[in-house]
Each structure stands twice: as structure tokens, then as C-alpha cells.
Amino acid sequence: MKKIKINFKGFWDNFDPENNYFINILRKSYDVEISDEPDYLFYSIFSDEYINYDNAVRIFFTGEAQSPDFNLCDYAIGFDYIDFGDRYFRYPLYMIYGRVPETAAVRNGMIENTVIKDKFCSFVYSNSKAFSERTEIFEKLSKYKKVDSGGRYLNNVGGPVPDKRAFESGYKFSIAFENSVYSGYTSEKILEAFAAGTVPIYLGDPDISRVFNDKAFINVRNFASIDEVVEEVKRLDGDDESYLEMLSQPIFREGYDIDSKRCEFEKFLIGIFEGDKDKAFRRNRTFRGGNYELFFKRYCNINMRLRKMKDLFRKK
């Protein structure tokens, strides 16, 4: 079995380099070593350390609304609907949660025995800095019936809830607005609402209907205003037959196959490591490309030093 040396930089706080979605795929085909001198580097957006790994093939992954810079990475995994040869694969964050098929099964398997829930609508957010429509729909729906807020933002249930999915499962509707409106950017929010057996009220990805079934949720983009959305929620809330019809819909659009997407992604990822390392590089490391990277590296290293200085002053 071929041995490969890899590492991970800039991922979220509880990310485990030894046990994660990517390394578990690679271990099916390779003898994988986590190395301080990697031949291949996975990196994400939470630090700029990757820029100092000049001799590593760089693989960018984002779980946020941020496009890859192909001048700095060889390959990228993200949300954007783009075609860039063998260098890019669209694979949203929710795909690595390992629970998408489970989500569909839970939602579609519970309908026959569904008892209409007593609780109206949930809202679970900690970020207060997203676009104003998120607060607007909370306030306007709250004038109709109480919307229970279980996050830190606008909390009205006595404090943040420990388990979002368990909390949302008691409600007919869940507000599932993204932090950003960005083509292709569909986070875990709508999946969590589906998994909880609720009808999501969604605003975010303008192209969400390329993956998800518009009949399975309330797509705010299909309405002229938040007021119209509120009226649609009221209608469904008062019409059990229409509500259950929406709840019974498959969450993915017809023809969208999760298992196929997983297989395609594994093929993409495994393919990066199949040949010699030197043949895996894709970014331009000479002349204009090299100058671009050198300039960016200087900026990143200055920025990292400034952050360390700020941290020292905070500790004092």
C-alpha cells in the first residue's frame, strides 16, 4: 500500500487530524502518516499557516461562504458551482457530517404516524451579525405565535439549548436562514431542520433548488416579501393536510443521488494522490504565480506576527 504524508491546518477547533472525513477516505487506499513535513496539506480558512508549506501539494476545504484562490491551492473543495478541470469538487460542509442519508430516512419514514406538533416554530442562532431578514422574520412570526429562540441570540427559553436537533424536533417549523446569501452556499442549517422532522423556512443559497426539493420547505426567495412568507406559514399552520403534504416530500430534488456524489468525491480525492507528488501540483509556482504567492506569504506572516503580539498584550 502506497504511503502518503499529509497534515491539516486552519480547520475548526475540535477538528481531529487523526480521525476525520478526509483521512478516513484516504486510509481505504493508502498508508497515511500525519507529518510535520507533509507532501500534501489540507487547509481551511481559520489560519494562514498553510502559506509556509511551499513544497506541499495544497488542498483547500471551506465550510464557509468563501471561494478558493487557485493561485494558492492546487485543489479545492467548496460550495461554488464552478468547473475547473481536475482541481475542484463541489462538496458542501453538510456532506462530511455523515448523516445526509439518515436525514432523508428520518423525515420520510416518520410521516405516516405524524401527530401534528403543538409547538409552532424554533429559531436557534448565536450570530447576531447576519442579514436583517433573519431578525425580521423572527419578529413578524412572533406577532402571530411565539417563536422559541434556543440560541444565544434573541433567546427566550431561559438560556441556550444543549442539543439543537432535539430542541427543533418539537416544532412544526424551523427558521433556517444562512449567515450569508451566496450562490452554492448551503450549510447544515436546512439539513438540521429536515433531520428534526420540521418544515424549514429557508433563506440563503439562491440556487438551493439545484439540490433540494422546493416542495419540501418554504423557500423565502419564492416570495416577494417577508410579509408574504409569514402569510404562507400561517396558511400551512392552519391547514394540516397542506402541512403534512410538505412534510412528506423527499428533501432532495428528483434525480439527485447522494450515494453517487459520495462516490464521485472519493474518486476525486483518491485521484490527487495516485501519481507522483510532482505531477500532483497544479498551482503556478513560477514567475507571476510565484510572485503572487510570495507577496501573499509576506502579508500573511506579518499578520500572524501581529496576532501573536496582540495575544501577548491581552494576557498581560
mmCIF file of C-alpha atoms in Angstrom:
data_model
loop_
_atom_site.group_PDB
_atom_site.id
_atom_site.type_symbol
_atom_site.label_atom_id
_atom_site.label_comp_id
_atom_site.label_asym_id
_atom_site.label_seq_id
_atom_site.Cartn_x
_atom_site.Cartn_y
_atom_site.Cartn_z
ATOM 1 C CA MET A 1 0.000 0.000 0.000
ATOM 2 C CA LYS A 2 1.416 3.382 -1.032
ATOM 3 C CA LYS A 3 2.468 5.636 1.866
ATOM 4 C CA ILE A 4 1.455 9.306 1.845
ATOM 5 C CA LYS A 5 2.447 12.067 4.274
ATOM 6 C CA ILE A 6 -0.259 14.635 4.983
ATOM 7 C CA ASN A 7 -1.294 17.264 7.507
ATOM 8 C CA PHE A 8 -4.173 19.624 8.257
ATOM 9 C CA LYS A 9 -4.018 23.350 9.042
ATOM 10 C CA GLY A 10 -6.619 26.043 9.646
ATOM 11 C CA PHE A 11 -9.563 23.782 10.453
ATOM 12 C CA TRP A 12 -12.108 24.372 13.237
ATOM 13 C CA ASP A 13 -11.243 23.958 16.923
ATOM 14 C CA ASN A 14 -12.463 20.398 17.501
ATOM 15 C CA PHE A 15 -11.156 19.044 14.186
ATOM 16 C CA ASP A 16 -9.175 15.832 14.725
ATOM 17 C CA PRO A 17 -6.321 15.339 12.205
ATOM 18 C CA GLU A 18 -6.184 11.626 13.040
ATOM 19 C CA ASN A 19 -9.913 10.956 12.669
ATOM 20 C CA ASN A 20 -11.885 12.929 10.114
ATOM 21 C CA TYR A 21 -13.839 12.510 6.908
ATOM 22 C CA PHE A 22 -10.885 13.052 4.564
ATOM 23 C CA ILE A 23 -8.297 10.867 6.257
ATOM 24 C CA ASN A 24 -10.801 8.043 6.659
ATOM 25 C CA ILE A 25 -11.377 8.021 2.897
ATOM 26 C CA LEU A 26 -7.642 8.063 2.189
ATOM 27 C CA ARG A 27 -6.958 5.185 4.579
ATOM 28 C CA LYS A 28 -9.040 2.918 2.351
ATOM 29 C CA SER A 29 -6.362 3.198 -0.346
ATOM 30 C CA TYR A 30 -3.182 4.487 1.301
ATOM 31 C CA ASP A 31 -0.920 4.113 4.307
ATOM 32 C CA VAL A 32 -1.443 7.597 5.750
ATOM 33 C CA GLU A 33 1.046 9.370 8.026
ATOM 34 C CA ILE A 34 0.383 12.699 9.762
ATOM 35 C CA SER A 35 3.671 14.540 9.267
ATOM 36 C CA ASP A 36 5.150 17.916 10.203
ATOM 37 C CA GLU A 37 6.768 17.839 6.764
ATOM 38 C CA PRO A 38 3.819 16.748 4.651
ATOM 39 C CA ASP A 39 3.830 16.102 0.942
ATOM 40 C CA TYR A 40 0.141 17.024 0.857
ATOM 41 C CA LEU A 41 -1.528 19.671 3.016
ATOM 42 C CA PHE A 42 -5.250 20.040 3.643
ATOM 43 C CA TYR A 43 -6.055 23.553 4.814
ATOM 44 C CA SER A 44 -9.086 25.653 5.655
ATOM 45 C CA ILE A 45 -9.873 29.272 6.493
ATOM 46 C CA PHE A 46 -9.114 29.630 10.197
ATOM 47 C CA SER A 47 -5.378 30.268 9.889
ATOM 48 C CA ASP A 48 -2.797 31.241 7.278
ATOM 49 C CA GLU A 49 -0.200 28.650 8.306
ATOM 50 C CA TYR A 50 -0.633 26.794 5.029
ATOM 51 C CA ILE A 51 1.185 29.550 3.123
ATOM 52 C CA ASN A 52 4.531 28.439 4.567
ATOM 53 C CA TYR A 53 4.220 24.898 3.195
ATOM 54 C CA ASP A 54 5.874 25.678 -0.130
ATOM 55 C CA ASN A 55 6.719 22.121 -1.080
ATOM 56 C CA ALA A 56 3.361 20.567 -0.248
ATOM 57 C CA VAL A 57 0.520 19.948 -2.647
ATOM 58 C CA ARG A 58 -2.216 22.139 -1.133
ATOM 59 C CA ILE A 59 -5.838 21.030 -0.881
ATOM 60 C CA PHE A 60 -8.235 23.761 0.247
ATOM 61 C CA PHE A 61 -11.516 22.986 2.025
ATOM 62 C CA THR A 62 -14.094 25.504 3.148
ATOM 63 C CA GLY A 63 -17.202 25.117 5.251
ATOM 64 C CA GLU A 64 -17.896 28.844 4.986
ATOM 65 C CA ALA A 65 -19.027 31.182 2.207
ATOM 66 C CA GLN A 66 -15.540 31.721 0.835
ATOM 67 C CA SER A 67 -14.302 30.893 -2.653
ATOM 68 C CA PRO A 68 -10.942 29.175 -3.218
ATOM 69 C CA ASP A 69 -7.922 31.078 -4.509
ATOM 70 C CA PHE A 70 -6.445 28.764 -7.116
ATOM 71 C CA ASN A 71 -3.257 30.827 -7.208
ATOM 72 C CA LEU A 72 -2.532 29.478 -3.720
ATOM 73 C CA CYS A 73 -4.031 25.989 -3.767
ATOM 74 C CA ASP A 74 -3.621 23.062 -6.109
ATOM 75 C CA TYR A 75 -7.055 21.607 -5.428
ATOM 76 C CA ALA A 76 -10.185 22.867 -3.703
ATOM 77 C CA ILE A 77 -13.363 21.515 -2.141
ATOM 78 C CA GLY A 78 -16.140 24.017 -1.542
ATOM 79 C CA PHE A 79 -19.635 25.338 -2.245
ATOM 80 C CA ASP A 80 -19.224 27.146 -5.562
ATOM 81 C CA TYR A 81 -20.781 25.871 -8.757
ATOM 82 C CA ILE A 82 -17.634 26.053 -10.860
ATOM 83 C CA ASP A 83 -15.830 23.762 -13.266
ATOM 84 C CA PHE A 84 -12.044 23.828 -13.081
ATOM 85 C CA GLY A 85 -10.828 20.574 -14.573
ATOM 86 C CA ASP A 86 -9.474 18.127 -12.012
ATOM 87 C CA ARG A 87 -8.765 20.896 -9.483
ATOM 88 C CA TYR A 88 -12.191 21.423 -7.920
ATOM 89 C CA PHE A 89 -15.093 19.459 -6.469
ATOM 90 C CA ARG A 90 -18.291 20.934 -5.063
ATOM 91 C CA TYR A 91 -18.881 19.198 -1.732
ATOM 92 C CA PRO A 92 -20.774 21.288 0.843
ATOM 93 C CA LEU A 93 -19.996 21.005 4.545
ATOM 94 C CA TYR A 94 -23.136 19.003 5.287
ATOM 95 C CA MET A 95 -21.793 16.163 3.124
ATOM 96 C CA ILE A 96 -18.973 15.432 5.571
ATOM 97 C CA TYR A 97 -21.360 15.251 8.534
ATOM 98 C CA GLY A 98 -22.098 11.663 7.553
ATOM 99 C CA ARG A 99 -25.821 11.999 8.235
ATOM 100 C CA VAL A 100 -27.422 13.142 4.993
ATOM 101 C CA PRO A 101 -28.965 9.736 4.132
ATOM 102 C CA GLU A 102 -30.082 9.438 7.743
ATOM 103 C CA THR A 103 -31.732 12.836 7.472
ATOM 104 C CA ALA A 104 -33.775 11.789 4.467
ATOM 105 C CA ALA A 105 -34.774 8.496 6.101
ATOM 106 C CA VAL A 106 -35.891 10.162 9.325
ATOM 107 C CA ARG A 107 -38.028 12.724 7.532
ATOM 108 C CA ASN A 108 -39.629 10.361 5.031
ATOM 109 C CA GLY A 109 -40.115 7.489 7.464
ATOM 110 C CA MET A 110 -41.994 9.376 10.140
ATOM 111 C CA ILE A 111 -44.832 10.896 8.122
ATOM 112 C CA GLU A 112 -47.498 8.196 8.366
ATOM 113 C CA ASN A 113 -47.553 8.325 12.150
ATOM 114 C CA THR A 114 -47.023 12.053 12.489
ATOM 115 C CA VAL A 115 -49.087 13.758 15.118
ATOM 116 C CA ILE A 116 -49.327 17.470 14.413
ATOM 117 C CA LYS A 117 -46.978 19.122 16.878
ATOM 118 C CA ASP A 118 -48.219 21.624 19.441
ATOM 119 C CA LYS A 119 -45.176 23.885 19.291
ATOM 120 C CA PHE A 120 -45.091 26.391 16.465
ATOM 121 C CA CYS A 121 -41.624 27.461 15.344
ATOM 122 C CA SER A 122 -37.994 27.338 16.500
ATOM 123 C CA PHE A 123 -35.124 29.769 15.964
ATOM 124 C CA VAL A 124 -31.601 28.765 17.045
ATOM 125 C CA TYR A 125 -28.813 31.268 16.375
ATOM 126 C CA SER A 126 -25.877 32.746 18.216
ATOM 127 C CA ASN A 127 -24.672 35.104 15.492
ATOM 128 C CA SER A 128 -26.395 38.488 15.588
ATOM 129 C CA LYS A 129 -24.472 39.901 12.614
ATOM 130 C CA ALA A 130 -26.231 38.145 9.733
ATOM 131 C CA PHE A 131 -28.544 39.896 7.283
ATOM 132 C CA SER A 132 -31.565 41.706 8.737
ATOM 133 C CA GLU A 133 -34.223 39.399 7.261
ATOM 134 C CA ARG A 134 -33.411 36.765 9.875
ATOM 135 C CA THR A 135 -34.387 39.076 12.703
ATOM 136 C CA GLU A 136 -37.300 40.437 10.685
ATOM 137 C CA ILE A 137 -38.957 37.057 10.200
ATOM 138 C CA PHE A 138 -38.448 36.179 13.869
ATOM 139 C CA GLU A 139 -40.176 39.382 14.937
ATOM 140 C CA LYS A 140 -43.026 39.165 12.429
ATOM 141 C CA LEU A 141 -43.799 35.495 13.060
ATOM 142 C CA SER A 142 -43.691 36.209 16.796
ATOM 143 C CA LYS A 143 -46.629 38.577 16.357
ATOM 144 C CA TYR A 144 -48.661 35.604 15.111
ATOM 145 C CA LYS A 145 -47.462 32.970 17.599
ATOM 146 C CA LYS A 146 -44.500 32.649 19.902
ATOM 147 C CA VAL A 147 -41.283 31.670 18.148
ATOM 148 C CA ASP A 148 -38.977 29.917 20.617
ATOM 149 C CA SER A 149 -35.361 31.062 20.353
ATOM 150 C CA GLY A 150 -32.954 28.457 21.725
ATOM 151 C CA GLY A 151 -29.656 30.082 20.772
ATOM 152 C CA ARG A 152 -27.755 32.931 22.392
ATOM 153 C CA TYR A 153 -29.278 35.456 20.007
ATOM 154 C CA LEU A 154 -32.785 36.646 20.988
ATOM 155 C CA ASN A 155 -33.023 33.796 23.487
ATOM 156 C CA ASN A 156 -36.425 33.487 25.153
ATOM 157 C CA VAL A 157 -36.342 29.961 26.601
ATOM 158 C CA GLY A 158 -34.162 30.550 29.643
ATOM 159 C CA GLY A 159 -30.773 30.031 28.011
ATOM 160 C CA PRO A 160 -29.090 28.280 25.082
ATOM 161 C CA VAL A 161 -30.294 24.735 24.433
ATOM 162 C CA PRO A 162 -27.676 21.936 24.610
ATOM 163 C CA ASP A 163 -28.976 19.945 21.618
ATOM 164 C CA LYS A 164 -30.263 21.892 18.625
ATOM 165 C CA ARG A 165 -31.744 18.918 16.793
ATOM 166 C CA ALA A 166 -33.593 17.642 19.856
ATOM 167 C CA PHE A 167 -34.922 21.141 20.516
ATOM 168 C CA GLU A 168 -36.121 21.670 16.942
ATOM 169 C CA SER A 169 -37.826 18.274 16.797
ATOM 170 C CA GLY A 170 -40.674 19.564 18.955
ATOM 171 C CA TYR A 171 -41.750 22.198 16.421
ATOM 172 C CA LYS A 172 -43.751 22.323 13.198
ATOM 173 C CA PHE A 173 -41.437 24.879 11.593
ATOM 174 C CA SER A 174 -37.801 25.905 11.950
ATOM 175 C CA ILE A 175 -36.253 29.149 10.748
ATOM 176 C CA ALA A 176 -33.217 28.048 8.730
ATOM 177 C CA PHE A 177 -31.617 31.236 7.420
ATOM 178 C CA GLU A 178 -27.962 31.180 6.395
ATOM 179 C CA ASN A 179 -25.398 33.662 7.688
ATOM 180 C CA SER A 180 -24.703 34.682 4.086
ATOM 181 C CA VAL A 181 -26.584 34.826 0.802
ATOM 182 C CA TYR A 182 -24.131 33.255 -1.621
ATOM 183 C CA SER A 183 -24.691 31.078 -4.679
ATOM 184 C CA GLY A 184 -23.999 27.455 -3.784
ATOM 185 C CA TYR A 185 -23.546 28.120 -0.067
ATOM 186 C CA THR A 186 -25.895 25.696 1.660
ATOM 187 C CA SER A 187 -24.766 24.945 5.202
ATOM 188 C CA GLU A 188 -26.010 22.342 7.655
ATOM 189 C CA LYS A 189 -28.910 24.569 8.786
ATOM 190 C CA ILE A 190 -31.556 23.248 6.415
ATOM 191 C CA LEU A 191 -30.348 19.658 6.940
ATOM 192 C CA GLU A 192 -30.664 20.005 10.711
ATOM 193 C CA ALA A 193 -34.232 21.249 10.292
ATOM 194 C CA PHE A 194 -35.077 18.338 7.984
ATOM 195 C CA ALA A 195 -33.471 15.866 10.402
ATOM 196 C CA ALA A 196 -35.597 17.238 13.230
ATOM 197 C CA GLY A 197 -38.765 16.471 11.257
ATOM 198 C CA THR A 198 -39.781 20.094 10.801
ATOM 199 C CA VAL A 199 -40.592 22.242 7.784
ATOM 200 C CA PRO A 200 -37.637 24.596 7.238
ATOM 201 C CA ILE A 201 -38.234 28.264 6.468
ATOM 202 C CA TYR A 202 -35.133 28.889 4.376
ATOM 203 C CA LEU A 203 -33.228 31.876 3.028
ATOM 204 C CA GLY A 204 -29.691 31.709 1.711
ATOM 205 C CA ASP A 205 -28.385 29.903 -1.347
ATOM 206 C CA PRO A 206 -30.142 31.354 -4.434
ATOM 207 C CA ASP A 207 -29.518 28.035 -6.207
ATOM 208 C CA ILE A 208 -30.704 25.712 -3.456
ATOM 209 C CA SER A 209 -33.301 24.168 -5.779
ATOM 210 C CA ARG A 210 -30.481 22.568 -7.771
ATOM 211 C CA VAL A 211 -30.117 20.109 -4.886
ATOM 212 C CA PHE A 212 -33.150 20.339 -2.603
ATOM 213 C CA ASN A 213 -36.826 19.847 -3.425
ATOM 214 C CA ASP A 214 -38.643 23.198 -3.327
ATOM 215 C CA LYS A 215 -41.856 21.423 -2.314
ATOM 216 C CA ALA A 216 -40.257 20.161 0.918
ATOM 217 C CA PHE A 217 -39.618 23.546 2.532
ATOM 218 C CA ILE A 218 -40.592 27.212 2.452
ATOM 219 C CA ASN A 219 -38.114 28.940 0.165
ATOM 220 C CA VAL A 220 -38.202 32.617 1.087
ATOM 221 C CA ARG A 221 -36.857 33.520 -2.365
ATOM 222 C CA ASN A 222 -40.140 32.378 -3.891
ATOM 223 C CA PHE A 223 -41.981 35.217 -2.149
ATOM 224 C CA ALA A 224 -41.929 38.958 -2.776
ATOM 225 C CA SER A 225 -41.506 39.904 0.889
ATOM 226 C CA ILE A 226 -41.132 38.566 4.415
ATOM 227 C CA ASP A 227 -44.773 39.519 4.975
ATOM 228 C CA GLU A 228 -45.798 37.095 2.221
ATOM 229 C CA VAL A 229 -43.664 34.381 3.817
ATOM 230 C CA VAL A 230 -45.425 34.945 7.129
ATOM 231 C CA GLU A 231 -48.803 34.550 5.410
ATOM 232 C CA GLU A 232 -47.668 31.263 3.851
ATOM 233 C CA VAL A 233 -46.528 29.966 7.246
ATOM 234 C CA LYS A 234 -49.892 30.929 8.713
ATOM 235 C CA ARG A 235 -51.681 29.099 5.893
ATOM 236 C CA LEU A 236 -49.714 25.894 6.426
ATOM 237 C CA ASP A 237 -50.074 26.172 10.191
ATOM 238 C CA GLY A 238 -53.850 26.267 9.819
ATOM 239 C CA ASP A 239 -54.129 23.554 7.161
ATOM 240 C CA ASP A 240 -52.990 20.153 8.429
ATOM 241 C CA GLU A 241 -53.367 18.489 5.030
ATOM 242 C CA SER A 242 -51.135 21.026 3.256
ATOM 243 C CA TYR A 243 -48.614 20.967 6.087
ATOM 244 C CA LEU A 244 -48.328 17.165 6.034
ATOM 245 C CA GLU A 245 -48.056 17.217 2.248
ATOM 246 C CA MET A 246 -44.991 19.452 2.515
ATOM 247 C CA LEU A 247 -43.572 17.397 5.378
ATOM 248 C CA SER A 248 -43.938 14.194 3.328
ATOM 249 C CA GLN A 249 -41.960 15.437 0.339
ATOM 250 C CA PRO A 250 -38.498 13.958 -0.345
ATOM 251 C CA ILE A 251 -35.899 16.523 0.652
ATOM 252 C CA PHE A 252 -33.752 16.205 -2.471
ATOM 253 C CA ARG A 253 -34.879 17.086 -5.975
ATOM 254 C CA GLU A 254 -35.640 14.211 -8.307
ATOM 255 C CA GLY A 255 -32.510 12.678 -9.761
ATOM 256 C CA TYR A 256 -30.132 13.936 -7.077
ATOM 257 C CA ASP A 257 -28.271 10.906 -5.737
ATOM 258 C CA ILE A 258 -26.291 11.339 -2.521
ATOM 259 C CA ASP A 259 -24.527 7.985 -2.834
ATOM 260 C CA SER A 260 -23.306 8.883 -6.324
ATOM 261 C CA LYS A 261 -21.978 12.207 -5.063
ATOM 262 C CA ARG A 262 -20.071 10.450 -2.304
ATOM 263 C CA CYS A 263 -18.517 8.024 -4.789
ATOM 264 C CA GLU A 264 -17.573 10.858 -7.161
ATOM 265 C CA PHE A 265 -15.928 12.748 -4.323
ATOM 266 C CA GLU A 266 -13.928 9.737 -3.152
ATOM 267 C CA LYS A 267 -12.707 9.239 -6.725
ATOM 268 C CA PHE A 268 -11.686 12.923 -6.904
ATOM 269 C CA LEU A 269 -9.842 12.796 -3.579
ATOM 270 C CA ILE A 270 -8.090 9.479 -4.151
ATOM 271 C CA GLY A 271 -7.036 10.668 -7.599
ATOM 272 C CA ILE A 272 -4.957 13.523 -6.177
ATOM 273 C CA PHE A 273 -2.613 11.004 -4.554
ATOM 274 C CA GLU A 274 -2.471 8.316 -7.252
ATOM 275 C CA GLY A 275 0.567 9.508 -9.200
ATOM 276 C CA ASP A 276 3.894 11.020 -8.191
ATOM 277 C CA LYS A 277 3.744 14.069 -5.949
ATOM 278 C CA ASP A 278 5.464 16.284 -8.544
ATOM 279 C CA LYS A 279 2.698 15.528 -11.020
ATOM 280 C CA ALA A 280 0.014 16.460 -8.476
ATOM 281 C CA PHE A 281 0.955 20.153 -8.318
ATOM 282 C CA ARG A 282 -1.470 22.398 -10.191
ATOM 283 C CA ARG A 283 -0.837 25.947 -8.933
ATOM 284 C CA ASN A 284 1.562 28.142 -10.904
ATOM 285 C CA ARG A 285 4.744 28.330 -8.817
ATOM 286 C CA THR A 286 6.870 30.248 -11.333
ATOM 287 C CA PHE A 287 7.112 33.906 -12.396
ATOM 288 C CA ARG A 288 3.698 35.584 -11.982
ATOM 289 C CA GLY A 289 2.322 32.740 -9.909
ATOM 290 C CA GLY A 290 5.409 32.613 -7.714
ATOM 291 C CA ASN A 291 5.401 36.391 -7.251
ATOM 292 C CA TYR A 292 1.719 36.352 -6.295
ATOM 293 C CA GLU A 293 2.315 33.684 -3.673
ATOM 294 C CA LEU A 294 5.433 35.419 -2.330
ATOM 295 C CA PHE A 295 3.558 38.701 -1.872
ATOM 296 C CA PHE A 296 0.689 36.938 -0.124
ATOM 297 C CA LYS A 297 3.086 34.986 2.092
ATOM 298 C CA ARG A 298 4.730 38.206 3.288
ATOM 299 C CA TYR A 299 1.327 39.660 4.127
ATOM 300 C CA CYS A 300 0.230 36.510 5.985
ATOM 301 C CA ASN A 301 3.420 36.244 8.018
ATOM 302 C CA ILE A 302 3.207 39.903 9.082
ATOM 303 C CA ASN A 303 -0.430 39.370 10.000
ATOM 304 C CA MET A 304 0.361 36.236 12.030
ATOM 305 C CA ARG A 305 3.095 38.074 13.957
ATOM 306 C CA LEU A 306 0.695 40.928 14.733
ATOM 307 C CA ARG A 307 -1.874 38.454 16.049
ATOM 308 C CA LYS A 308 0.701 36.868 18.344
ATOM 309 C CA MET A 309 1.655 40.302 19.679
ATOM 310 C CA LYS A 310 -1.997 41.122 20.347
ATOM 311 C CA ASP A 311 -2.432 37.826 22.192
ATOM 312 C CA LEU A 312 0.590 38.608 24.382
ATOM 313 C CA PHE A 313 -0.793 42.036 25.287
ATOM 314 C CA ARG A 314 -4.196 40.531 26.119
ATOM 315 C CA LYS A 315 -2.566 38.056 28.508
ATOM 316 C CA LYS A 316 -0.794 40.898 30.305
#
